[in-house]
Amino acid sequence: MTVSPEIRESMRTVEEYLKEDPRTPDALFEQAGEDPPLEPIPSAHYTSVEWQQREIDKLWKKSWQMACRENDIPQPGDYTEYTIVGQTLIIVRQDDGSIKALRNTCLHRGTALIEGAGSNSEFQCTFHGWTWKLDGSLKRVPCRWDFPKVSDGEFALPEVKVDTWQGFVFVNLDPDCEPLLDFVGPTLQRHFELWPLENRYKAVHVVKRIPCNWKVAMEAFMEDYHVFRTHAQMVGYAGDCNSQYDIFDGMHSRMITSMGVASPHLEDSYTAQDTVDSMIEDLVADVAREADVKVEAPRIPEGATARNTLAGFMRASMKERLGLDFSDKADAEVLDAIQYQMFPNLIPWGGFSFPLVYRYRPAESPDWCWFDVMIMAPLPDGVPVPRDVPCTVLPSDEPWANCAELGGLGPVYDQDMVNLPKVQRGMHNDTMNELTMAQYQERNIRDFHRRLEAFLDR
Ligand code: FES
Ligand SMILES: [Fe+2]
C-alpha cells in the first residue's frame, strides 16, 4: 500500500484520476514498494566531508551513472568528457559504431587528453605528443627509444565499463559491477517501453553549479510537499499533497503528480474552469506572449472535466508544434508530471508532456553540486534524429530564467533555487542534527536514503 490512508479518506488519489481514462497504461497503476521506516535523516549525510568521501569511494566509484547520450557522439571519433568526483573519462564512438569509455589521462605524466566534447581520429597529448588510437591502444611515443620500459600492451588507456539504455550512455568505474540492465531492473525497462527515449533527441541541455549538496538539489524534485509554498502559482492546476509515490525493484522510485486538478490545499475555492485558466496562463501564455502568439484557455465542454479539456489542448498543441499524434495516449501521458528517480542521481520523466531529464552530481565539496536539465524532444516517425545540442554551462550567479530555451521552466527552477542554498547553510548548525521527513509525501526521499545506505554498505 503506497497511498496514504489520509489521502484515501479526504482527497482524490492519483489512481482515481487515472481511472477516468480507459487508455491509461497499467504501468501508471502499479503501486509498489514497502513503506520505508519513518526515521530521521542525519544532516551529516549532506554536510560532512567524511560522508562525502564515503559516497566517493562506495557510491560514485561503484554505481552505474548516466554519462551522456548516444546521440552526443553519433559518428566514429566523436567524443565527450564525463567527470565525476575528480575522475575524468573519454566517452568515444568507435569505428565499428560501438562506444568505449577510457580514462582521460596521458600515461606519460598524467595530462588530461581531452576537455569537453569534439571529434578526432586519435587522442594526442598536448604536452609531449604521446598519442592513442580511438580504442585506447597506444599509437605513438615521440623518441620512443627514450622509454625502454614502455610497452604497447601496458600503455593502453584503461577502459571503464560502459553500456547503453534508452539512448543514454552509462558508465561504471567498478570493473566488477553488475550488468547495466540488472541495475536498471525489470520495472523501469518495462515502463520506458511506453515512452521510449532512445529515438528522441536532446533539444536543450543546461548545467549549473549550485551551492548545495547533490542530494539536497535532487530531493527538491522528489516531493510535491513544497509546491504550495515554493511554487504557489501552481496550486490551481497541480495536485500536490495527493501525488503518488512508488518504489520499484528496491532501487528506483517514481512520483506522479496529477495536473489539471486543483491542489487539495484549495480545492473548494477553485472551479474546474479556474484550473484550466490558471494552467494555460502559467505554462503556456508566457511563452506564447514572447512569441507574440495569443493563446486562449479552452472552455470546458459540457460533460468534460478540466483534466480532459487540458489533455485535449496538450494533444492539439503537440500535434501542431511537433507533428505528433497522441490521440491514443491517455490523459495522464500527455498531461501529468511522471518523474522516475533512477538510483543514484537521474530523474527521467515518463509520459510525453514534460520530456525532461535531470541529473545531479557532487562537486568539489559536500556544499556544492552540478544540476543538469535536459529536454528530450520527441520526433515524428521517419524524421531523421538531429544531433544532440551541446551542453551550455549557466554561471552559478545567473538565473535559470535567462535560458530562453527552457521557456516557462526557468522561473520555476529559480523558485527552487531560492531554497537550496538556504537548506545547505541551515543544516550546518550544530543543533540541526537530523531532518524530519513526512510519512507519505517524503517517503521516496526516506527510501532513497535507505537505498543509499544499503549501497554504501555493500
Ligand atoms: S604528459 Fe602527455 S605526452 Fe607528456
Ligand atoms: Fe520545485
XYZ file of C-alpha atoms and ligand atoms in Angstrom:
463
model
C 0.000 0.000 0.000
C 1.635 3.226 -1.048
C -1.242 5.685 -0.865
C -1.596 7.364 2.480
C -4.802 6.430 4.357
C -5.444 10.164 4.858
C -5.482 10.699 1.111
C -7.826 7.787 0.625
C -10.238 9.336 3.105
C -10.056 13.011 2.361
C -8.608 13.662 -1.069
C -8.848 12.227 -4.526
C -5.992 9.880 -5.341
C -3.906 9.844 -8.492
C -5.345 6.376 -9.066
C -8.866 7.810 -9.168
C -7.837 10.379 -11.770
C -6.088 7.691 -13.813
C -9.187 5.503 -13.777
C -11.190 8.243 -15.513
C -9.380 7.405 -18.761
C -9.575 3.825 -20.117
C -6.418 4.473 -22.157
C -4.266 4.765 -19.018
C -1.467 2.179 -19.242
C -1.173 -0.396 -16.458
C 2.301 0.904 -15.611
C 0.810 4.030 -14.072
C -1.458 1.993 -11.792
C 1.408 -0.054 -10.407
C 1.929 0.936 -6.819
C 4.913 -0.888 -5.476
C 7.220 -0.767 -2.546
C 7.232 -1.177 1.188
C 6.910 1.978 3.240
C 10.423 2.776 4.482
C 10.834 3.254 8.237
C 9.830 6.691 9.494
C 13.274 7.642 10.693
C 15.041 10.986 10.588
C 17.946 11.543 8.191
C 21.236 12.752 9.725
C 22.194 16.182 8.372
C 25.814 14.973 8.222
C 24.797 12.932 5.186
C 24.553 16.242 3.356
C 27.239 18.308 5.049
C 30.160 16.200 6.218
C 33.367 15.672 4.311
C 33.616 12.144 5.765
C 30.214 11.185 4.386
C 31.083 12.700 1.023
C 34.273 10.610 0.964
C 32.207 7.517 1.708
C 29.969 8.351 -1.229
C 33.010 8.890 -3.458
C 34.522 5.530 -2.567
C 31.407 3.378 -2.312
C 28.792 5.062 -4.481
C 30.328 7.092 -7.312
C 33.118 4.616 -7.937
C 30.729 1.651 -7.801
C 27.393 2.611 -9.365
C 26.117 2.924 -12.910
C 25.635 6.559 -13.838
C 24.490 8.379 -16.947
C 27.487 9.933 -18.680
C 25.950 11.267 -21.911
C 23.508 10.449 -24.689
C 24.457 8.107 -27.535
C 23.452 10.917 -29.825
C 26.048 13.212 -28.228
C 28.634 11.116 -30.073
C 26.913 9.798 -33.225
C 29.950 9.432 -35.549
C 33.232 7.473 -35.205
C 35.737 9.686 -33.427
C 33.079 11.792 -31.672
C 33.928 12.057 -28.000
C 32.714 13.755 -24.863
C 34.210 14.072 -21.413
C 32.442 12.777 -18.311
C 33.725 13.799 -14.908
C 32.642 12.516 -11.532
C 34.348 13.017 -8.158
C 37.631 14.029 -9.768
C 37.651 11.114 -12.213
C 37.640 12.093 -15.862
C 36.636 9.812 -18.723
C 36.610 9.978 -22.506
C 33.375 8.551 -23.919
C 34.192 7.876 -27.558
C 32.418 6.379 -30.568
C 34.473 3.639 -32.236
C 34.899 2.936 -35.951
C 32.553 -0.053 -35.641
C 29.827 2.074 -34.029
C 30.367 0.767 -30.506
C 31.177 3.060 -27.590
C 34.165 2.934 -25.261
C 34.847 4.772 -22.013
C 38.562 5.415 -21.430
C 40.449 7.091 -18.611
C 41.168 10.646 -19.731
C 44.786 10.756 -18.689
C 48.069 10.652 -20.573
C 50.128 7.754 -19.278
C 53.332 9.785 -19.552
C 52.825 12.418 -16.879
C 49.074 12.461 -16.399
C 47.839 15.299 -18.594
C 44.123 15.109 -19.370
C 43.854 14.273 -23.057
C 40.539 15.951 -23.827
C 38.359 18.659 -22.398
C 34.660 18.937 -23.232
C 33.417 17.421 -26.478
C 34.711 17.152 -30.039
C 35.681 14.798 -32.805
C 39.068 13.255 -33.513
C 40.794 10.333 -35.195
C 43.196 9.874 -32.249
C 43.971 11.335 -28.823
C 47.229 13.242 -28.738
C 48.592 14.741 -25.538
C 49.317 18.435 -25.905
C 52.405 18.239 -23.651
C 54.884 15.878 -25.409
C 52.666 14.350 -28.053
C 52.051 10.801 -26.826
C 49.158 9.528 -28.921
C 46.446 6.883 -28.537
C 44.002 5.401 -31.049
C 40.249 5.784 -30.584
C 40.111 2.354 -28.945
C 42.681 3.424 -26.332
C 45.630 1.452 -27.718
C 48.979 3.238 -27.772
C 49.773 4.654 -31.202
C 52.898 6.787 -30.938
C 55.512 7.877 -28.382
C 57.892 10.590 -29.620
C 61.543 9.500 -29.019
C 60.331 6.032 -28.187
C 63.984 4.966 -27.693
C 63.968 7.058 -24.513
C 61.261 4.889 -22.886
C 62.661 1.371 -22.829
C 60.062 0.236 -20.282
C 57.014 1.405 -22.216
C 55.197 -1.488 -23.887
C 52.161 -1.043 -26.127
C 50.046 -3.504 -24.162
C 50.615 -1.948 -20.767
C 50.244 1.584 -22.024
C 46.736 1.372 -23.439
C 44.338 3.869 -21.830
C 42.476 1.954 -19.113
C 38.900 1.122 -20.043
C 35.851 1.676 -17.883
C 32.615 -0.333 -18.063
C 30.123 1.219 -20.428
C 26.664 0.259 -21.676
C 23.551 1.931 -23.049
C 19.873 2.038 -22.151
C 17.151 4.163 -23.776
C 19.750 6.149 -25.724
C 21.697 7.037 -22.570
C 25.338 6.029 -22.191
C 26.042 4.739 -18.695
C 29.466 4.143 -17.157
C 30.607 2.333 -14.052
C 34.100 2.767 -12.609
C 33.880 -0.607 -10.879
C 35.315 -3.328 -13.156
C 33.331 -5.964 -11.230
C 29.963 -4.217 -11.422
C 26.666 -5.927 -12.218
C 25.347 -5.639 -15.819
C 23.583 -2.330 -16.515
C 20.206 -3.922 -17.280
C 20.246 -5.810 -13.967
C 20.783 -2.469 -12.305
C 18.005 -0.729 -14.270
C 15.727 -3.570 -13.221
C 12.635 -5.040 -14.871
C 10.133 -2.317 -13.921
C 11.839 0.724 -15.416
C 12.768 -1.286 -18.508
C 9.121 -2.200 -18.982
C 7.730 1.245 -18.198
C 10.020 3.148 -20.540
C 8.902 0.955 -23.439
C 5.777 3.125 -23.228
C 7.705 6.377 -23.561
C 10.903 5.400 -25.362
C 13.716 7.894 -25.026
C 16.148 6.286 -27.453
C 14.597 7.870 -30.524
C 14.340 11.347 -29.044
C 16.972 13.986 -29.365
C 18.348 16.312 -26.748
C 16.983 19.703 -27.738
C 18.141 21.512 -24.583
C 20.972 20.801 -22.125
C 21.898 23.312 -19.441
C 24.081 22.630 -16.414
C 24.642 24.860 -13.425
C 26.792 24.641 -10.288
C 24.534 25.006 -7.259
C 25.605 25.829 -3.685
C 24.092 22.762 -2.013
C 24.707 19.061 -1.663
C 23.673 16.998 -4.703
C 21.042 15.190 -2.634
C 19.513 18.464 -1.426
C 19.075 19.516 -5.065
C 17.732 16.144 -6.192
C 15.358 15.693 -3.279
C 13.713 19.041 -4.043
C 12.456 17.239 -7.162
C 11.307 14.108 -5.355
C 8.382 15.508 -3.394
C 5.432 17.784 -4.058
C 5.078 18.872 -0.443
C 6.930 22.121 -1.261
C 4.742 23.108 -4.188
C 2.079 25.141 -2.374
C 4.732 27.295 -0.636
C 7.546 27.419 -3.205
C 5.528 27.366 -6.448
C 2.298 28.977 -5.286
C 1.326 29.746 -8.891
C 0.812 26.004 -9.497
C -1.740 25.139 -6.851
C -4.632 25.985 -9.122
C -3.793 23.187 -11.528
C -1.447 20.686 -9.824
C -2.487 18.037 -7.328
C 0.376 18.328 -4.878
C -0.226 16.727 -1.485
C -2.110 13.841 -3.146
C 0.717 12.913 -5.545
C 1.508 9.217 -5.791
C 4.868 7.850 -4.597
C 6.143 4.446 -5.662
C 9.316 2.436 -5.152
C 10.345 -0.123 -7.772
C 12.643 -3.140 -7.598
C 14.040 -1.854 -4.301
C 16.240 0.540 -6.254
C 14.320 3.289 -8.036
C 11.239 5.394 -7.365
C 8.509 7.425 -9.052
C 6.311 10.400 -8.276
C 3.118 11.017 -10.264
C 1.509 14.429 -9.966
C -1.963 14.804 -11.426
C -2.224 18.002 -13.455
C -5.420 19.770 -14.416
C -6.768 19.417 -10.896
C -6.671 21.981 -8.120
C -4.404 21.243 -5.183
C -6.279 19.772 -2.208
C -4.979 22.850 -0.356
C -7.564 24.963 -2.190
C -9.854 22.552 -3.988
C -13.010 24.166 -2.617
C -12.193 27.659 -3.810
C -11.401 26.661 -7.377
C -13.789 25.855 -10.191
C -12.757 23.477 -12.956
C -12.616 26.417 -15.367
C -10.309 28.291 -12.936
C -7.994 25.277 -13.098
C -7.926 25.315 -16.897
C -7.371 29.079 -16.980
C -4.552 29.013 -14.433
C -2.680 26.162 -16.105
C -2.826 27.801 -19.520
C -1.874 31.159 -18.081
C 1.088 29.751 -16.193
C 2.529 27.138 -18.515
C 1.651 28.363 -21.951
C 0.736 32.020 -22.035
C 4.142 33.417 -21.041
C 5.925 31.555 -23.785
C 3.204 32.426 -26.257
C 3.374 36.106 -25.305
C 7.086 36.135 -26.020
C 6.441 34.568 -29.399
C 3.674 37.132 -29.904
C 1.024 34.461 -30.210
C -2.271 34.745 -28.400
C -3.343 31.620 -26.556
C -6.904 31.409 -25.275
C -7.635 28.992 -22.466
C -10.142 26.421 -23.775
C -13.665 26.417 -22.296
C -14.670 23.134 -20.658
C -17.289 21.483 -22.864
C -20.479 20.085 -21.395
C -19.771 16.794 -19.633
C -15.985 17.189 -19.783
C -13.518 17.795 -16.954
C -10.661 20.250 -16.554
C -8.283 17.325 -16.987
C -9.587 16.034 -20.271
C -10.024 19.571 -21.606
C -6.395 20.358 -20.823
C -5.226 16.973 -22.137
C -7.056 17.739 -25.403
C -5.328 21.113 -25.518
C -1.924 19.469 -24.970
C -2.570 16.873 -27.689
C -3.580 19.584 -30.167
C -0.619 21.752 -29.288
C 1.871 18.863 -29.617
C 0.314 17.920 -32.937
C 0.734 21.461 -34.187
C 4.236 22.033 -32.804
C 5.753 18.585 -33.271
C 3.534 16.857 -35.819
C 2.875 14.058 -33.349
C -0.439 12.290 -32.892
C -1.151 11.374 -29.270
C -4.839 10.580 -29.724
C -4.382 7.017 -28.443
C -2.399 8.143 -25.400
C -4.027 8.585 -22.006
C -4.689 11.999 -20.497
C -2.078 11.197 -17.863
C 0.572 10.575 -20.513
C 0.055 13.966 -22.150
C -0.713 15.994 -19.044
C 0.691 14.664 -15.781
C 4.124 15.016 -14.234
C 5.534 11.465 -14.095
C 9.006 11.546 -12.623
C 11.119 8.438 -12.156
C 14.168 8.565 -9.926
C 16.847 6.175 -11.088
C 19.356 5.434 -8.390
C 21.547 7.268 -7.674
C 21.133 10.581 -9.474
C 18.975 10.552 -12.604
C 15.382 11.747 -12.944
C 13.981 10.789 -16.347
C 10.354 11.844 -16.802
C 7.799 9.446 -18.216
C 4.931 10.433 -20.493
C 5.104 12.948 -23.310
C 4.072 16.319 -21.914
C 7.248 17.148 -19.991
C 10.135 15.400 -21.797
C 12.663 16.234 -19.102
C 15.732 14.553 -17.661
C 17.529 15.825 -14.564
C 20.942 14.725 -13.344
C 22.697 15.673 -10.093
C 26.414 15.254 -9.468
C 28.552 16.144 -6.463
C 31.093 18.934 -6.918
C 34.311 19.613 -5.017
C 32.780 19.766 -1.527
C 29.588 18.486 0.129
C 28.229 22.041 -0.190
C 28.243 22.198 -3.992
C 26.797 20.186 -6.830
C 26.082 20.206 -10.543
C 22.485 20.147 -11.742
C 21.819 19.236 -15.399
C 18.491 19.897 -17.090
C 17.804 18.234 -20.434
C 14.779 18.354 -22.712
C 14.406 15.200 -24.790
C 12.261 16.254 -27.735
C 10.117 13.569 -29.345
C 10.129 13.359 -33.155
C 7.529 12.109 -35.630
C 8.211 8.654 -37.117
C 10.616 8.677 -40.026
C 12.153 12.054 -39.245
C 15.941 11.755 -39.019
C 17.184 12.344 -35.480
C 19.255 15.550 -35.382
C 22.488 15.608 -33.424
C 22.026 16.500 -29.751
C 22.681 20.103 -28.767
C 25.910 20.772 -26.874
C 25.707 21.428 -23.149
C 25.510 25.068 -22.025
C 27.067 25.948 -18.659
C 24.963 28.505 -16.841
C 27.104 30.561 -14.423
C 26.200 29.945 -10.778
C 25.003 33.503 -10.268
C 22.759 33.577 -13.331
C 19.068 32.705 -13.069
C 17.591 29.782 -14.989
C 15.115 32.297 -16.382
C 17.976 33.568 -18.570
C 17.850 30.286 -20.506
C 15.200 31.179 -23.064
C 15.274 27.601 -24.338
C 13.766 26.407 -21.029
C 10.660 28.536 -21.557
C 8.400 28.658 -18.512
C 10.525 26.101 -16.614
C 13.375 28.522 -15.909
C 11.445 30.679 -13.432
C 10.157 27.516 -11.709
C 13.717 26.264 -11.129
C 14.653 29.721 -9.849
C 11.927 29.340 -7.220
C 13.534 26.061 -6.123
C 16.991 27.636 -6.155
C 15.905 30.189 -3.558
C 15.581 27.368 -1.043
C 18.510 25.120 -1.868
C 21.483 27.228 -0.648
C 19.488 28.142 2.464
C 18.872 24.462 3.218
C 22.584 23.765 2.907
C 23.545 26.727 5.092
C 20.968 25.982 7.778
C 21.910 22.309 8.021
C 25.422 23.234 9.176
C 24.048 24.478 12.513
C 25.324 22.320 15.369
C 21.761 21.912 16.645
C 20.396 20.682 13.304
C 21.410 17.070 13.582
C 18.639 15.386 11.706
C 15.923 16.060 9.142
C 12.312 15.140 9.906
C 10.716 13.718 6.794
C 6.997 13.364 6.130
C 5.495 9.905 6.349
C 3.829 9.981 2.941
C 4.965 12.892 0.793
C 8.648 12.421 1.582
C 8.633 8.630 1.587
C 10.631 8.369 -1.637
C 13.353 10.539 -0.103
C 13.437 8.419 3.031
C 13.583 5.341 0.879
C 16.343 6.870 -1.228
C 18.450 7.218 1.934
C 17.682 3.619 2.859
C 18.866 2.540 -0.605
C 21.909 4.812 -0.425
C 22.994 3.457 2.944
C 22.497 -0.110 1.744
C 24.621 0.655 -1.319
C 27.378 2.211 0.765
C 27.401 -0.869 2.998
C 27.772 -3.293 0.098
S 52.353 14.364 -20.335
Fe 51.383 13.597 -22.060
S 52.978 13.380 -23.502
Fe 53.971 14.082 -21.755
Fe 10.108 22.651 -7.005
